[in-house]
Amino acid sequence: KDFTFNLDRGDKLVVIGPSGIGKSTLLKLLVGEYEKDGGSILWGHETNVGYFAQDHHEALEAGWSAYQWLHKFDPNADVEHVRSVLGKLLFSGEAGLKKTETLSGGEAARLLLAKLILLKNNVVVLDEPTNHLDVESIDALREALIAFKGTVIVTSHDRHFVSQIGTRVLQLSSKGPQLFSGNYEEFLERYGTEYLHH
């Protein structure tokens, strides 16, 4: 209630708070997965929002190779471009021929990230993206988000992950939301609350 916030281009907002407080709900409202009860959500006119859900395996239809699945989102993209996007996310050569239904959790997550890159989303909303990822994939994701020029909104329980990405912190708690401009380490120094795993 009575909460307003603005994000600027290039902001990387980390949403933290205890389980069940509404972090996923907030993200789903932002991307239109849930209908809001009141208030307004306004995106800038040139925003192109990509959403990375927790249950990301369900977002992949079976029966395609990783390469085919990705290419159908931009049928005009040339083969080399699609391959280079896949390669950046650790799908090289034969790995791009794997069928979507045989991918591991980490591979499925990386393929969905490849889609966000291919579609040139300038806002990326990620709900617990490190779930089901191995260490190599988490590192690849973290580096990609740090290098990303657009806006990021992410929830995560991985302290190391959010410490390196976030430029702003939104804490959801029973006392209400609190927005902090600064990274997660600065937020902890100021408030000392710790919801994330070490």
XYZ file of C-alpha atoms in Angstrom:
198
model
C 0.000 0.000 0.000
C 1.083 3.557 -0.732
C 4.297 2.445 -2.385
C 5.729 3.957 -5.539
C 9.028 3.363 -7.216
C 10.714 4.235 -10.478
C 13.463 2.392 -12.245
C 15.791 3.986 -14.747
C 17.521 2.399 -17.676
C 20.479 0.378 -16.485
C 19.181 -0.037 -12.919
C 19.618 -3.532 -11.533
C 17.043 -4.042 -8.822
C 17.420 -6.921 -6.378
C 14.171 -7.901 -4.610
C 14.781 -9.566 -1.261
C 12.627 -10.756 1.629
C 11.552 -13.896 3.449
C 9.772 -16.727 1.634
C 6.084 -16.112 1.063
C 6.301 -12.315 1.384
C 5.309 -11.721 -2.252
C 8.526 -11.415 -4.261
C 7.344 -13.680 -7.089
C 3.908 -12.057 -6.985
C 5.456 -8.618 -7.496
C 7.435 -9.851 -10.499
C 4.383 -11.556 -12.011
C 2.401 -8.334 -11.627
C 5.165 -6.383 -13.360
C 5.195 -8.675 -16.399
C 1.404 -9.099 -16.574
C 1.274 -12.756 -15.501
C -1.070 -11.677 -12.697
C -3.846 -9.092 -12.871
C -3.366 -6.299 -10.371
C -6.085 -5.371 -7.858
C -5.264 -1.674 -7.927
C -2.588 0.884 -8.617
C -0.727 1.199 -11.882
C 2.337 -0.246 -13.539
C 3.733 1.896 -16.326
C 6.538 0.791 -18.597
C 8.436 3.317 -20.679
C 7.367 3.373 -24.335
C 10.548 1.730 -25.636
C 10.782 -1.026 -23.061
C 10.875 -4.598 -24.277
C 10.396 -6.847 -21.250
C 11.618 -10.424 -20.987
C 10.533 -12.689 -18.121
C 12.438 -15.633 -16.703
C 10.145 -17.698 -14.445
C 11.141 -20.002 -11.590
C 9.561 -23.025 -13.253
C 11.507 -22.388 -16.428
C 11.432 -25.967 -17.681
C 7.726 -25.562 -18.401
C 8.456 -22.696 -20.794
C 10.206 -25.056 -23.225
C 8.030 -26.951 -25.679
C 9.182 -30.489 -26.391
C 10.207 -31.779 -29.783
C 12.644 -29.070 -30.876
C 16.390 -28.984 -30.845
C 17.825 -26.195 -28.693
C 18.853 -24.413 -31.889
C 15.422 -24.769 -33.589
C 13.572 -23.660 -30.466
C 15.680 -20.530 -30.232
C 15.586 -19.722 -33.939
C 11.795 -19.678 -34.111
C 11.707 -16.549 -31.931
C 13.604 -14.658 -34.613
C 13.141 -16.525 -37.898
C 14.986 -13.753 -39.752
C 18.144 -14.084 -37.679
C 20.999 -15.656 -39.568
C 22.288 -19.051 -38.520
C 25.651 -17.749 -37.323
C 24.028 -15.163 -35.062
C 21.757 -17.747 -33.417
C 24.732 -20.097 -33.022
C 26.860 -17.378 -31.446
C 24.106 -16.580 -28.921
C 23.894 -20.279 -28.063
C 27.683 -20.505 -27.840
C 27.853 -17.642 -25.358
C 25.597 -19.674 -23.075
C 27.737 -22.799 -23.263
C 25.877 -24.548 -26.067
C 28.502 -25.183 -28.663
C 28.482 -27.540 -31.624
C 26.521 -30.707 -30.933
C 24.946 -29.320 -27.753
C 22.729 -27.081 -29.888
C 21.173 -30.214 -31.413
C 19.945 -31.577 -28.073
C 16.190 -31.919 -27.859
C 14.427 -29.528 -25.483
C 12.857 -32.363 -23.473
C 16.287 -33.917 -22.736
C 17.883 -30.752 -21.364
C 19.005 -30.599 -17.745
C 17.669 -27.845 -15.483
C 20.801 -25.797 -16.066
C 20.632 -26.241 -19.830
C 16.944 -25.290 -19.915
C 17.713 -22.142 -17.945
C 20.589 -21.231 -20.254
C 18.423 -21.736 -23.335
C 15.781 -19.372 -21.946
C 18.511 -16.806 -21.293
C 19.626 -17.198 -24.892
C 16.074 -16.299 -25.930
C 16.191 -13.088 -23.851
C 19.466 -12.142 -25.552
C 18.214 -12.988 -29.043
C 15.040 -10.943 -28.571
C 17.151 -7.993 -27.376
C 14.961 -7.420 -24.346
C 16.060 -4.189 -22.684
C 14.343 -5.111 -19.417
C 14.833 -8.568 -17.942
C 12.766 -9.803 -14.989
C 14.184 -12.939 -13.357
C 12.504 -14.886 -10.566
C 15.060 -16.982 -8.648
C 17.086 -17.632 -11.813
C 19.833 -19.547 -10.006
C 17.486 -22.391 -8.968
C 18.466 -25.605 -10.802
C 21.658 -24.020 -12.140
C 25.117 -25.464 -11.699
C 28.002 -23.222 -10.668
C 29.255 -22.729 -14.219
C 25.802 -21.636 -15.386
C 25.358 -19.264 -12.427
C 28.694 -17.656 -13.265
C 27.675 -17.307 -16.924
C 24.347 -15.776 -15.922
C 25.946 -13.380 -13.452
C 28.495 -12.180 -16.010
C 25.753 -11.748 -18.622
C 23.623 -9.650 -16.253
C 26.570 -7.506 -15.159
C 27.426 -6.789 -18.808
C 23.764 -6.242 -19.767
C 23.130 -2.575 -20.612
C 19.409 -2.707 -19.896
C 17.371 -2.890 -16.719
C 17.279 -5.969 -14.502
C 14.773 -6.930 -11.789
C 15.777 -10.112 -9.989
C 14.857 -12.135 -6.898
C 17.410 -14.551 -5.521
C 18.472 -16.287 -2.326
C 22.067 -16.392 -3.517
C 23.871 -13.642 -1.638
C 27.013 -13.732 -3.770
C 24.887 -13.482 -6.921
C 22.844 -10.452 -5.833
C 25.842 -8.711 -4.260
C 27.565 -8.554 -7.603
C 24.577 -7.584 -9.725
C 22.349 -5.205 -7.788
C 22.615 -1.409 -7.925
C 19.394 -1.013 -5.917
C 17.646 -3.177 -3.324
C 13.913 -3.559 -2.703
C 13.275 -5.271 0.622
C 9.822 -6.711 1.156
C 8.954 -7.324 4.803
C 5.976 -7.455 7.123
C 6.651 -3.766 7.883
C 6.184 -2.927 4.212
C 8.481 -2.395 1.246
C 11.679 -0.419 1.459
C 13.717 0.737 -1.527
C 17.439 1.362 -1.114
C 19.726 2.928 -3.712
C 22.998 1.099 -3.482
C 24.179 -2.469 -3.704
C 23.326 -5.338 -1.391
C 26.496 -5.064 0.690
C 25.796 -1.362 1.325
C 22.212 -2.254 2.199
C 23.454 -4.777 4.791
C 25.875 -2.250 6.279
C 22.999 0.198 6.690
C 20.249 -2.156 7.865
C 21.944 -5.400 8.783
C 18.996 -7.588 7.801
C 19.999 -10.919 6.370
C 17.494 -12.951 4.362
C 19.912 -14.623 2.037
C 21.991 -17.748 2.467
C 25.706 -17.237 2.964
